[in-house]
Coordinates of C-alpha atoms in Angstrom, one line a residue:
X1 CA 31.9 87.9 450.6
X2 CA 31.3 87.5 453.9
X3 CA 29.8 89.9 456.3
X4 CA 29.7 90.3 460.2
X5 CA 27.8 92.5 462.5
X6 CA 28.2 93.2 465.9
X7 CA 26.8 95.0 468.7
X8 CA 28.9 95.9 471.9
X9 CA 28.6 98.4 474.8
X10 CA 26.3 100.8 472.5
X11 CA 28.2 100.6 469.3
X12 CA 27.5 98.8 466.4
X13 CA 30.2 97.3 464.0
X14 CA 30.3 95.7 460.7
X15 CA 33.2 93.8 458.9
X16 CA 33.5 92.7 455.6
X17 CA 35.6 89.9 454.8
X18 CA 36.7 88.6 450.9
X19 CA 35.4 85.2 451.9
X20 CA 35.0 83.4 455.0
X21 CA 38.5 83.1 457.1
X22 CA 39.7 85.4 454.3
X23 CA 41.3 89.1 454.7
X24 CA 39.4 91.9 455.8
X25 CA 38.3 94.6 453.4
X26 CA 35.8 96.6 455.5
X27 CA 35.4 97.5 459.1
X28 CA 33.2 100.4 460.2
X29 CA 31.6 101.4 463.7
X30 CA 29.1 103.6 464.6
X31 CA 26.8 104.7 467.6
X32 CA 23.4 103.3 466.0
X33 CA 22.6 101.2 463.1
X34 CA 21.3 104.2 460.8
X35 CA 24.9 106.1 461.0
X36 CA 26.4 102.5 460.8
X37 CA 24.6 102.3 457.3
X38 CA 26.1 105.8 456.1
X39 CA 29.4 104.8 457.0
X40 CA 29.3 101.4 455.3
X41 CA 27.9 103.2 452.4
X42 CA 30.5 105.6 452.4
X43 CA 33.4 102.7 452.3
X44 CA 31.6 100.2 450.4
X45 CA 33.1 101.5 447.0
X46 CA 37.0 101.0 448.2
X47 CA 35.9 97.7 449.9
X48 CA 34.5 96.6 446.7
X49 CA 37.8 97.6 445.0
X50 CA 39.5 95.6 447.5
X51 CA 37.3 92.5 447.0
X52 CA 38.2 92.5 443.3
X53 CA 42.1 92.6 443.9
X54 CA 42.0 89.7 446.4
X55 CA 39.3 87.5 444.5
X56 CA 41.2 88.2 441.3
X57 CA 44.0 85.1 441.1
X58 CA 47.5 86.4 440.2
X59 CA 49.0 85.6 436.8
X60 CA 51.9 83.2 437.0
X61 CA 54.8 83.1 434.5
X62 CA 54.3 79.9 432.2
X63 CA 57.0 77.5 433.0
X64 CA 57.8 76.1 429.5
X65 CA 61.1 74.4 430.5
X66 CA 60.1 71.4 432.8
X67 CA 58.0 68.6 433.3
X68 CA 56.0 70.3 435.9
X69 CA 55.2 73.3 433.5
X70 CA 54.0 70.7 430.8
X71 CA 51.8 68.7 433.4
X72 CA 50.2 72.3 434.5
X73 CA 49.5 73.4 431.2
X74 CA 47.8 70.1 430.2
X75 CA 45.6 70.5 433.2
X76 CA 44.7 74.0 432.7
X77 CA 43.7 72.9 429.4
X78 CA 41.6 70.1 430.6
X79 CA 39.7 72.2 432.7
X80 CA 38.8 74.3 429.5
X81 CA 38.3 71.4 427.0
X82 CA 36.8 68.3 428.9
X83 CA 37.3 66.3 425.5
X84 CA 41.0 66.0 426.6
X85 CA 40.4 64.7 430.2
X86 CA 41.1 60.8 430.5
X87 CA 38.2 58.3 430.2
X88 CA 36.6 57.0 432.8
X89 CA 37.8 53.9 434.3
X90 CA 34.5 51.9 433.7
X91 CA 34.7 52.7 430.0
X92 CA 38.4 51.8 429.9
X93 CA 37.7 48.5 431.5
X94 CA 34.9 47.6 429.2
X95 CA 37.0 48.3 426.2
X96 CA 40.0 46.2 427.5
X97 CA 37.5 43.3 428.1
X98 CA 35.9 43.3 425.0
X99 CA 39.1 43.9 423.2
X100 CA 40.7 40.9 425.0
X101 CA 37.3 38.6 424.0
X102 CA 37.5 39.9 420.2
X103 CA 41.7 38.5 420.1
X104 CA 40.7 35.1 421.8
X105 CA 38.1 34.4 418.8

């Protein structure tokens, strides 16, 4: 959450954003910092609920019919189980060179 405070012409403002550059989830203004703190405390529960809805990714329907859907599901599984990830290039190269040496003998 990104919080911004401003003071302008005998007024104090506080804005909360879900993240830097994200949607605004709270805006409060008051004549002094103490009353601003009370105003923010009053609005904080609704701001927290707004943050939770903004931060939660939307569930997209699973695409079982296309190649794109198959690739998407594979990539999602890779993030969960790193053993499904492709081997690093250095391991693949060393394996292929050692296999080439063995077949030459």
